[in-house]
Coordinates of C-alpha atoms in Angstrom, one line a residue:
Chain A
M705 CA -112.9 -18.5 145.8
V706 CA -115.0 -19.8 142.7
V707 CA -117.5 -22.7 143.9
G708 CA -115.7 -26.1 143.2
D709 CA -112.3 -24.8 143.3
F710 CA -110.7 -27.7 145.1
A711 CA -107.6 -28.8 143.0
I712 CA -107.8 -32.2 141.6
D713 CA -104.4 -34.1 141.8
L714 CA -103.1 -35.8 138.7
D715 CA -99.9 -37.4 137.8
T716 CA -98.7 -37.0 134.3
V717 CA -100.5 -34.2 132.5
V718 CA -100.1 -33.6 128.7
V719 CA -101.7 -30.4 127.1
G720 CA -102.7 -31.3 123.4
A721 CA -103.9 -34.3 121.8
G722 CA -101.8 -33.9 118.4
P723 CA -99.2 -36.1 117.0
G724 CA -96.8 -35.1 119.7
G725 CA -99.1 -35.1 122.6
Y726 CA -100.8 -38.3 121.9
V727 CA -97.9 -40.0 121.3
A728 CA -96.3 -38.8 124.9
A729 CA -99.3 -39.8 126.8
I730 CA -99.5 -43.3 125.3
R731 CA -95.7 -43.4 125.8
A732 CA -96.0 -42.4 129.3
A733 CA -98.9 -44.7 130.1
E734 CA -96.7 -47.6 128.6
K735 CA -93.8 -46.4 131.1
G736 CA -96.4 -47.0 134.2
Q737 CA -97.5 -43.4 134.6
K738 CA -100.9 -42.4 135.2
V739 CA -102.0 -39.8 132.4
T740 CA -104.6 -37.2 131.8
V741 CA -104.8 -35.4 128.4
I742 CA -106.2 -31.7 128.2
E743 CA -107.3 -31.1 124.7
R744 CA -109.4 -28.1 123.8
E745 CA -110.5 -29.0 120.2
F746 CA -109.9 -32.3 118.7
I747 CA -108.3 -35.6 119.4
G748 CA -105.6 -36.2 117.1
G749 CA -104.5 -32.4 116.5
V750 CA -104.4 -30.6 113.4
C751 CA -102.2 -33.3 111.7
L752 CA -105.2 -35.8 111.9
N753 CA -108.2 -33.5 111.7
V754 CA -107.2 -30.4 109.6
G755 CA -103.8 -31.0 108.2
C756 CA -101.7 -34.0 107.2
I757 CA -104.2 -36.8 106.9
P758 CA -107.2 -34.6 105.2
S759 CA -104.9 -33.0 103.1
K760 CA -103.6 -36.2 101.7
A761 CA -107.0 -37.8 101.2
L762 CA -107.9 -35.0 99.0
I763 CA -104.5 -35.0 97.2
E764 CA -105.2 -38.6 96.6
A765 CA -108.6 -38.0 95.3
A766 CA -107.4 -35.3 93.0
H767 CA -104.7 -37.6 91.7
R768 CA -106.9 -40.4 90.6
Y769 CA -109.3 -37.7 89.0
Q770 CA -106.5 -36.5 87.1
R771 CA -105.2 -40.1 86.2
A772 CA -108.9 -41.1 85.1
M773 CA -108.7 -38.3 82.5
N774 CA -105.4 -38.5 81.3
S775 CA -104.3 -41.8 80.8
T776 CA -105.4 -41.8 77.1
K777 CA -102.0 -42.9 75.9
M778 CA -102.1 -46.1 77.8
G779 CA -105.6 -46.9 75.9
L780 CA -107.7 -45.7 79.1
R781 CA -110.7 -43.5 77.6
V782 CA -113.0 -42.5 80.3
T783 CA -115.5 -40.7 78.2
A784 CA -117.0 -38.7 81.1
A785 CA -115.3 -38.6 84.7
T786 CA -117.2 -36.8 87.1
L787 CA -116.2 -35.9 90.4
D788 CA -118.7 -35.6 93.1
F789 CA -116.9 -33.4 95.5
K790 CA -119.3 -33.3 98.2
Q791 CA -118.7 -37.2 98.1
T792 CA -115.1 -36.9 98.0
Q793 CA -115.5 -34.8 101.1
A794 CA -117.7 -37.2 102.9
W795 CA -115.0 -39.8 102.0
K796 CA -112.2 -37.5 103.6
K797 CA -114.3 -37.3 106.7
T798 CA -114.5 -41.1 107.3
V799 CA -110.6 -41.3 107.0
V800 CA -110.3 -38.6 109.5
D801 CA -113.0 -40.4 111.7
K802 CA -111.4 -43.5 111.6
L803 CA -108.1 -42.3 112.5
T804 CA -109.1 -40.2 115.4
G805 CA -111.4 -42.9 116.6
G806 CA -108.3 -44.9 116.7
V807 CA -106.5 -42.4 118.7
A808 CA -109.5 -42.2 121.2
G809 CA -109.4 -46.1 121.4
L810 CA -105.8 -46.1 122.3
F811 CA -106.2 -43.7 125.0
K812 CA -109.0 -46.0 126.6
K813 CA -106.7 -49.0 126.0
H814 CA -103.9 -47.5 128.3
K815 CA -106.6 -45.6 130.7
I816 CA -105.7 -42.0 129.5
D817 CA -108.4 -39.7 131.0
V818 CA -109.4 -36.8 128.7
I819 CA -110.3 -33.2 129.9
W820 CA -111.8 -30.9 127.4
G821 CA -111.0 -27.4 128.0
S822 CA -108.1 -24.7 127.5
A823 CA -105.3 -25.1 129.9
F824 CA -103.7 -22.0 131.8
L825 CA -100.7 -22.5 134.1
K826 CA -101.1 -21.1 137.6
N827 CA -97.8 -22.3 138.8
S828 CA -95.1 -25.2 138.2
H829 CA -97.5 -27.9 139.8
S830 CA -101.0 -26.2 139.0
L831 CA -103.0 -25.4 136.0
R832 CA -106.6 -24.3 135.6
V833 CA -108.7 -25.5 132.5
I834 CA -111.4 -23.5 131.3
K835 CA -114.1 -25.6 130.1
R836 CA -117.3 -24.7 128.2
D837 CA -119.5 -23.8 131.2
S838 CA -116.9 -24.1 134.1
A839 CA -113.3 -24.0 135.4
Q840 CA -111.5 -26.4 137.3
T841 CA -107.8 -26.4 139.1
Y842 CA -105.5 -29.5 138.8
T843 CA -102.1 -30.2 140.4
F844 CA -99.8 -32.1 138.2
K845 CA -96.4 -33.8 138.9
N846 CA -95.1 -33.7 135.4
L847 CA -96.5 -31.7 132.4
I848 CA -95.8 -32.0 128.7
L849 CA -96.8 -29.1 126.6
A850 CA -97.9 -30.1 123.0
T851 CA -100.5 -27.2 122.2
G852 CA -99.2 -26.9 118.4
S853 CA -99.5 -24.2 116.1
H854 CA -102.0 -22.2 114.0
P855 CA -102.3 -20.4 110.5
I856 CA -100.6 -16.8 110.4
E857 CA -103.0 -14.3 109.4
I858 CA -101.7 -11.4 107.6
P859 CA -102.8 -7.8 107.2
N860 CA -106.0 -7.1 105.2
F861 CA -106.6 -10.8 104.7
K862 CA -108.6 -11.6 107.8
F863 CA -109.6 -15.3 107.7
S864 CA -113.6 -15.0 107.0
G865 CA -116.0 -15.8 104.1
R866 CA -113.8 -16.3 101.1
V867 CA -110.5 -15.8 102.6
L868 CA -109.7 -19.4 103.9
D869 CA -106.7 -20.8 106.0
S870 CA -105.7 -24.1 105.0
T871 CA -108.3 -25.8 107.2
G872 CA -111.0 -23.9 105.2
A873 CA -109.3 -24.9 101.9
L874 CA -109.6 -28.3 103.0
D875 CA -113.5 -28.3 103.7
L876 CA -114.7 -26.6 100.6
Q877 CA -117.9 -28.0 99.4
A878 CA -117.3 -27.5 95.8
V879 CA -114.4 -27.1 93.5
P880 CA -113.7 -23.5 93.3
K881 CA -113.3 -22.4 89.5
N882 CA -110.7 -20.0 90.5
L883 CA -108.5 -20.2 93.7
V884 CA -105.6 -17.9 94.6
V885 CA -103.0 -19.1 96.9
V886 CA -100.9 -16.7 99.2
G887 CA -97.9 -18.3 100.1
G888 CA -95.9 -20.8 97.9
G889 CA -94.4 -23.0 100.7
Y890 CA -95.4 -26.8 100.9
I891 CA -98.7 -26.4 102.4
G892 CA -99.5 -23.7 99.7
C893 CA -98.2 -26.1 96.9
E894 CA -100.0 -29.0 98.1
L895 CA -103.1 -27.3 98.1
A896 CA -102.6 -25.6 94.7
S897 CA -101.7 -28.8 93.3
A898 CA -104.6 -31.0 94.6
Y899 CA -107.2 -28.0 93.4
A900 CA -105.3 -27.8 90.1
N901 CA -105.8 -31.5 89.8
L902 CA -109.4 -31.4 90.8
G903 CA -110.1 -28.8 88.1
A904 CA -109.6 -25.5 89.5
H905 CA -107.5 -22.5 87.8
V906 CA -104.9 -21.8 90.5
S907 CA -102.6 -18.9 91.3
I908 CA -99.9 -18.8 93.7
L909 CA -98.6 -15.7 95.0
E910 CA -95.0 -16.1 96.6
G911 CA -93.2 -13.3 98.4
S912 CA -89.9 -14.5 97.7
D913 CA -88.1 -15.2 94.5
R914 CA -89.2 -18.8 94.1
I915 CA -91.8 -21.4 95.4
L916 CA -90.8 -24.1 97.8
A917 CA -87.9 -21.6 99.0
N918 CA -86.8 -24.3 101.5
Y919 CA -85.9 -27.1 98.8
E920 CA -83.2 -26.9 96.4
P921 CA -83.9 -25.3 92.9
D922 CA -83.7 -28.4 90.8
L923 CA -86.0 -30.3 93.1
V924 CA -88.7 -27.6 92.7
S925 CA -88.2 -26.9 89.0
V926 CA -89.6 -30.4 88.4
I927 CA -92.8 -29.4 90.5
E928 CA -92.7 -26.0 88.7
H929 CA -92.9 -28.0 85.5
H930 CA -96.0 -30.0 86.5
F931 CA -97.5 -26.6 87.6
S932 CA -97.0 -25.2 84.2
Q933 CA -98.7 -28.1 82.8
Q934 CA -101.6 -27.5 85.0
K935 CA -101.9 -24.3 84.1
V936 CA -101.1 -23.0 87.6
D937 CA -100.1 -19.2 87.4
I938 CA -97.1 -18.8 89.7
Y939 CA -96.3 -15.2 90.5
T940 CA -93.0 -14.7 92.7
K941 CA -91.7 -11.8 94.3
A942 CA -95.2 -10.9 94.9
M943 CA -96.3 -9.0 97.7
A944 CA -100.2 -9.7 98.6
Q945 CA -101.7 -6.4 99.5
K946 CA -105.3 -6.7 100.3
A947 CA -108.4 -9.0 99.8
E948 CA -112.0 -7.5 99.1
Q949 CA -114.9 -10.0 99.3
N950 CA -118.5 -9.9 98.3
D951 CA -121.1 -13.0 98.6
Q952 CA -119.8 -14.3 95.3
Q953 CA -116.2 -13.7 95.0
V954 CA -113.0 -12.3 96.4
T955 CA -110.3 -9.9 94.8
I956 CA -106.9 -10.0 95.6
T957 CA -104.6 -7.2 95.3
F958 CA -100.9 -7.6 94.9
K959 CA -97.8 -6.0 93.7
V960 CA -95.1 -7.3 91.5
A961 CA -92.1 -5.6 90.4
G962 CA -93.8 -2.2 91.6
E963 CA -96.8 -2.9 89.5
E964 CA -100.2 -3.3 91.0
K965 CA -102.2 -6.5 89.9
K966 CA -105.6 -7.9 90.9
I967 CA -107.0 -11.3 90.7
T968 CA -110.7 -12.1 91.4
A969 CA -111.4 -16.0 92.2
D970 CA -114.0 -17.6 94.0
Y971 CA -111.4 -18.2 97.3
C972 CA -108.5 -16.9 98.6
V973 CA -106.1 -19.4 100.8
V974 CA -103.6 -17.8 102.9
C975 CA -100.7 -20.3 103.6
V976 CA -97.7 -18.1 104.7
G977 CA -96.7 -19.9 107.9
R978 CA -97.8 -21.0 111.2
K979 CA -97.3 -19.7 114.6
P980 CA -96.6 -21.4 117.9
N981 CA -99.6 -21.7 120.6
T982 CA -97.6 -20.4 123.5
Y983 CA -99.4 -17.5 124.2
E984 CA -102.0 -16.7 126.7
M985 CA -101.4 -19.7 128.9
G986 CA -99.2 -18.3 131.7
L987 CA -96.1 -19.8 130.6
E988 CA -93.8 -17.0 131.3
H989 CA -95.3 -16.3 134.5
V990 CA -94.2 -19.8 135.7
G991 CA -90.8 -19.1 134.3
I992 CA -91.0 -20.8 131.0
Q993 CA -88.5 -19.3 128.6
M994 CA -89.4 -18.6 125.1
D995 CA -87.3 -17.1 122.1
Q996 CA -88.6 -13.8 120.3
R997 CA -90.7 -16.1 117.7
G998 CA -92.8 -17.7 120.8
L999 CA -90.8 -20.9 120.7
I1000 CA -90.0 -22.7 124.1
K1001 CA -86.4 -23.3 124.8
V1002 CA -85.8 -27.0 125.5
D1003 CA -82.8 -29.2 126.4
A1004 CA -82.0 -32.4 124.7
Q1005 CA -85.0 -34.4 126.8
S1006 CA -87.4 -31.8 125.9
R1007 CA -87.4 -30.1 129.1
T1008 CA -88.2 -26.5 129.4
T1009 CA -86.5 -24.0 131.9
V1010 CA -89.2 -25.4 134.5
P1011 CA -87.7 -29.0 135.4
N1012 CA -91.0 -30.8 135.6
I1013 CA -92.4 -29.0 132.5
F1014 CA -91.7 -30.3 129.1
A1015 CA -92.3 -28.8 125.7
I1016 CA -92.6 -30.6 122.1
G1017 CA -93.6 -30.3 118.6
D1018 CA -94.4 -27.0 116.8
I1019 CA -93.9 -24.9 120.0
V1020 CA -90.1 -25.9 120.3
P1021 CA -87.5 -25.0 117.5
G1022 CA -86.9 -27.3 114.6
P1023 CA -89.0 -28.1 111.7
A1024 CA -92.7 -28.2 112.3
L1025 CA -93.3 -31.8 111.3
A1026 CA -95.7 -34.5 112.7
H1027 CA -92.9 -37.2 113.0
K1028 CA -90.6 -34.4 114.9
A1029 CA -93.2 -33.9 117.1
S1030 CA -94.1 -37.7 118.0
Y1031 CA -90.3 -38.5 118.3
E1032 CA -90.0 -35.7 120.9
G1033 CA -93.1 -36.8 122.5
K1034 CA -91.6 -40.3 123.3
I1035 CA -88.4 -38.7 124.7
A1036 CA -90.4 -36.7 126.9
A1037 CA -92.4 -39.4 128.3
E1038 CA -89.4 -41.5 129.0
A1039 CA -87.3 -38.8 130.4
I1040 CA -90.1 -38.2 132.9
S1041 CA -90.2 -42.3 133.6
G1042 CA -86.4 -41.8 134.5
S1043 CA -84.8 -42.8 131.0
K1044 CA -81.8 -41.1 130.2
A1045 CA -83.4 -40.7 126.3
V1046 CA -82.1 -37.9 124.6
I1047 CA -83.2 -36.1 121.3
D1048 CA -80.5 -37.9 119.1
Y1049 CA -81.2 -38.3 115.3
R1050 CA -79.1 -37.5 112.1
A1051 CA -81.9 -37.3 109.7
M1052 CA -85.0 -35.6 109.7
P1053 CA -87.0 -36.6 106.5
A1054 CA -89.6 -34.2 105.0
V1055 CA -91.8 -34.7 102.3
C1056 CA -93.8 -32.3 100.1
Y1057 CA -97.0 -34.0 98.4
T1058 CA -97.2 -32.2 95.3
D1059 CA -97.6 -34.1 92.2
S1060 CA -94.6 -35.5 91.8
A1061 CA -93.4 -35.3 95.4
I1062 CA -90.4 -34.0 97.0
A1063 CA -88.7 -36.0 99.6
T1064 CA -85.8 -35.1 101.5
T1065 CA -83.4 -36.4 104.5
G1066 CA -80.2 -35.3 106.3
L1067 CA -78.0 -32.9 104.7
T1068 CA -78.0 -31.3 101.4
L1069 CA -74.6 -30.9 99.6
K1070 CA -74.3 -27.3 100.7
E1071 CA -75.2 -28.1 104.2
A1072 CA -72.8 -30.7 104.3
R1073 CA -70.0 -28.5 102.9
D1074 CA -70.8 -25.8 105.2
R1075 CA -70.2 -28.2 108.0
N1076 CA -66.5 -28.8 106.4
L1077 CA -67.7 -32.3 105.3
D1078 CA -65.8 -33.9 102.2
A1079 CA -69.2 -34.0 100.6
V1080 CA -70.0 -35.3 97.1
K1081 CA -73.0 -36.1 95.4
A1082 CA -74.5 -38.8 92.9
Q1083 CA -77.7 -38.8 91.0
F1084 CA -79.9 -41.1 89.3
P1085 CA -82.9 -40.1 87.0
F1086 CA -86.4 -41.7 86.9
A1087 CA -86.2 -41.5 83.0
A1088 CA -83.8 -44.6 83.3
N1089 CA -85.9 -46.4 85.7
G1090 CA -88.0 -49.2 84.3
R1091 CA -90.7 -49.2 86.9
A1092 CA -91.2 -45.2 86.7
I1093 CA -91.4 -45.6 82.8
S1094 CA -94.2 -48.4 82.9
M1095 CA -96.2 -46.0 85.6
D1096 CA -95.6 -43.2 83.0
S1097 CA -94.3 -41.2 86.0
A1098 CA -90.4 -41.2 84.7
T1099 CA -89.8 -37.7 85.9
G1100 CA -87.4 -36.5 88.8
F1101 CA -84.3 -38.1 90.2
V1102 CA -82.6 -39.5 93.4
R1103 CA -79.7 -37.7 94.8
L1104 CA -77.1 -39.0 97.3
I1105 CA -74.6 -36.7 99.7
F1106 CA -72.0 -38.9 100.8
E1107 CA -68.7 -38.3 102.3
R1108 CA -65.9 -38.8 99.8
S1109 CA -63.5 -40.9 101.6
S1110 CA -65.5 -42.9 103.8
R1111 CA -68.5 -42.8 101.2
A1112 CA -70.9 -42.5 104.4
L1113 CA -74.5 -41.5 103.2
L1114 CA -74.8 -37.9 104.8
G1115 CA -78.4 -36.9 103.0
A1116 CA -80.6 -37.7 100.2
Q1117 CA -83.0 -35.5 98.1
M1118 CA -85.5 -36.9 95.5
V1119 CA -88.4 -35.8 93.5
G1120 CA -90.5 -38.1 91.4
P1121 CA -93.0 -40.9 92.2
H1122 CA -93.1 -42.7 95.5
V1123 CA -90.4 -40.9 96.8
S1124 CA -92.3 -40.4 100.4
D1125 CA -92.0 -44.1 100.9
L1126 CA -88.3 -44.1 99.5
I1127 CA -86.8 -41.5 101.8
S1128 CA -87.1 -44.1 104.8
E1129 CA -84.7 -46.4 103.4
L1130 CA -82.1 -43.5 103.1
T1131 CA -83.1 -42.3 106.6
L1132 CA -82.2 -45.3 108.1
A1133 CA -79.1 -45.6 106.2
I1134 CA -77.9 -42.5 107.6
E1135 CA -79.1 -43.3 111.2
T1136 CA -76.9 -46.5 110.8
G1137 CA -73.8 -45.3 109.4
T1138 CA -74.6 -46.8 105.8
T1139 CA -72.0 -46.3 103.2
I1140 CA -73.1 -45.8 99.5
D1141 CA -71.4 -49.2 99.1
D1142 CA -73.6 -50.8 101.1
L1143 CA -76.7 -49.4 99.4
A1144 CA -74.9 -50.6 96.1
L1145 CA -74.6 -54.4 97.6
T1146 CA -78.1 -54.3 98.8
I1147 CA -80.5 -56.2 96.2
H1148 CA -83.6 -54.0 95.5
P1149 CA -86.5 -55.7 93.9
H1150 CA -86.7 -55.1 89.9
P1151 CA -88.7 -53.5 88.5
S1152 CA -89.4 -51.1 91.5
I1153 CA -89.0 -47.4 92.0
S1154 CA -86.6 -48.3 94.9
E1155 CA -84.2 -49.7 92.2
A1156 CA -83.1 -45.9 91.5
V1157 CA -81.6 -45.7 95.2
L1158 CA -79.1 -48.6 93.9
D1159 CA -78.2 -47.2 90.8
A1160 CA -77.8 -43.7 92.4
A1161 CA -75.2 -45.4 94.6
D1162 CA -73.6 -47.2 91.6
V1163 CA -73.4 -43.6 90.0
G1164 CA -71.6 -42.6 93.3
L1165 CA -69.1 -45.5 93.1
G1166 CA -68.3 -44.4 89.7
L1167 CA -69.8 -47.9 88.3
P1168 CA -73.1 -46.9 87.0
T1169 CA -74.9 -49.8 84.8
N1170 CA -78.2 -48.1 83.9
I1171 CA -77.2 -44.9 82.5
Chain B
T580 CA -66.2 -31.0 111.6
S581 CA -65.7 -34.7 111.4
L582 CA -68.4 -37.3 110.7
P583 CA -70.7 -38.8 113.6
V584 CA -69.9 -41.5 115.7
L585 CA -70.7 -44.9 113.9
A586 CA -72.9 -46.6 115.8
M587 CA -76.7 -47.5 115.3
P588 CA -79.3 -45.8 116.8
A589 CA -80.3 -48.4 119.6
V590 CA -76.6 -48.7 120.2
R591 CA -76.5 -45.1 120.8
A592 CA -79.4 -45.3 123.2
Y593 CA -78.1 -48.1 125.1
A594 CA -74.8 -46.0 125.4
R595 CA -76.9 -43.1 126.8
Q596 CA -78.7 -45.5 129.3
N597 CA -75.4 -46.5 130.5
S598 CA -73.9 -42.9 130.5
V599 CA -71.3 -43.9 128.2
D600 CA -69.5 -41.5 126.0
L601 CA -69.3 -42.9 122.4
T602 CA -66.5 -40.7 121.4
K603 CA -64.2 -42.5 124.0
I604 CA -64.9 -45.9 122.6
K605 CA -63.3 -47.7 119.8
G606 CA -65.8 -49.4 117.5
T607 CA -64.9 -53.1 116.6
G608 CA -67.6 -53.7 114.1
S609 CA -67.7 -53.4 110.3
H610 CA -66.7 -49.7 109.3
G611 CA -65.5 -49.3 112.8
H612 CA -69.1 -49.4 114.0
I613 CA -69.3 -49.5 117.8
V614 CA -71.4 -52.3 118.7
K615 CA -73.3 -53.2 121.9
A616 CA -70.2 -55.5 122.9
D617 CA -67.9 -52.5 122.8
I618 CA -69.9 -50.8 125.2
D619 CA -70.1 -53.6 127.7
Q620 CA -66.4 -54.3 127.4
F621 CA -66.0 -50.3 128.2
L622 CA -68.3 -50.7 131.0
Q623 CA -66.4 -53.6 132.5
G624 CA -63.3 -51.7 132.6
K625 CA -61.3 -53.7 130.1
G626 CA -59.9 -50.7 128.3
N627 CA -61.1 -50.0 124.9
Q628 CA -60.6 -46.3 125.3
T629 CA -59.1 -44.7 122.2

């Protein structure tokens, strides 16, 4: 027996303080549970510290820098826009600190204790926390696992020095002259777009036949057009072979159509995907079932195959999105409190914060038809939206997917200005069983980007007034 | 596949808390929406079955 190994009894324990874990902890406390959070790295998890929030801060700064330099047609001539990237990074840090500090404050408000360390399950009611220089066993009544995910490493691209993961790419202290992004998914494309705006020459290497392969081609073509204007080089069907680095640079070797190519750059960012943090925690020993990808099997209440242990967020199936994790966290917390709450949503919004952004919710036309729904689409271009034109951002479109006879909204896809906020109206519409008639009869303010929703609904009704 | 049951998210949650299967209820709201009152009626055993 190790000295001090008397188990300490706890009630509800949440492992991980990311958007799934911290929301679960707060909701559980609101429902009257005594909650303890175990966290090994940082309050707020990947999202607040090295994901959603810092990436959006960098994207915003990059966007403003570009706007400052490229608004001459509006008569704005900024003769010497300069970028102090150290200041940009310092500002980004204040954004992160403010939000993580906010979560810590909420924990205090709800009397949620935080134990710093890594958790290992001993059995279905106890776990051991390995701290910096000690270890302690705790028992729990209920456990919510919210351990998140981490970037996948690929062979011959070991993360170190000039080969970065997304975290490293967000923390560069100077804008690289040349940057190679391996992986053209949404994380890779957001980073590519931000650094291109900041002045880097960016190359994207994507293994499949197009970037942003999760999105429909016509949405992506708008982004591809932006990338070509930013002089971003996109190599598709490109297989990254190896990265060789010295103190100054990194050379990436890759194959396209059987031909070997090399690019030398200041840095290489590898964003080929994320892997669930479900290994080396003893999960399998206590009977928690996982699939081949390491994702934990859960029921509609986020309950694992061990009844008092729940799992949420990136470690369970479904899109790896912060808002999905938070939603699941609330359900798990309420289930532990005896509520019959279940995961029951009809539309999961997703946003890619490139320049312009893509936003989607609900079903695509193909997904709807694959489900044997008699689905049709209606589309309206931002080129006919007065607000978009006045913003000099009249690219992209809003597309609505609806059922032909009932005209109930099933999904929406859009690319263009402010779509990350516009998508919420349509997510609500899907959740509430709204028809395109309802959308068309809802007065949208003029001029606004949101009018494109009303106009797309009018198109769907066969009564367009603005195109 | 048909369209999902017409009910607002909070009504779906209310049904769940009361162990009511929404597919067994006929909605009386606009477009045939199931409203909270329909669930209450159903729980009081006053018919409303499809």
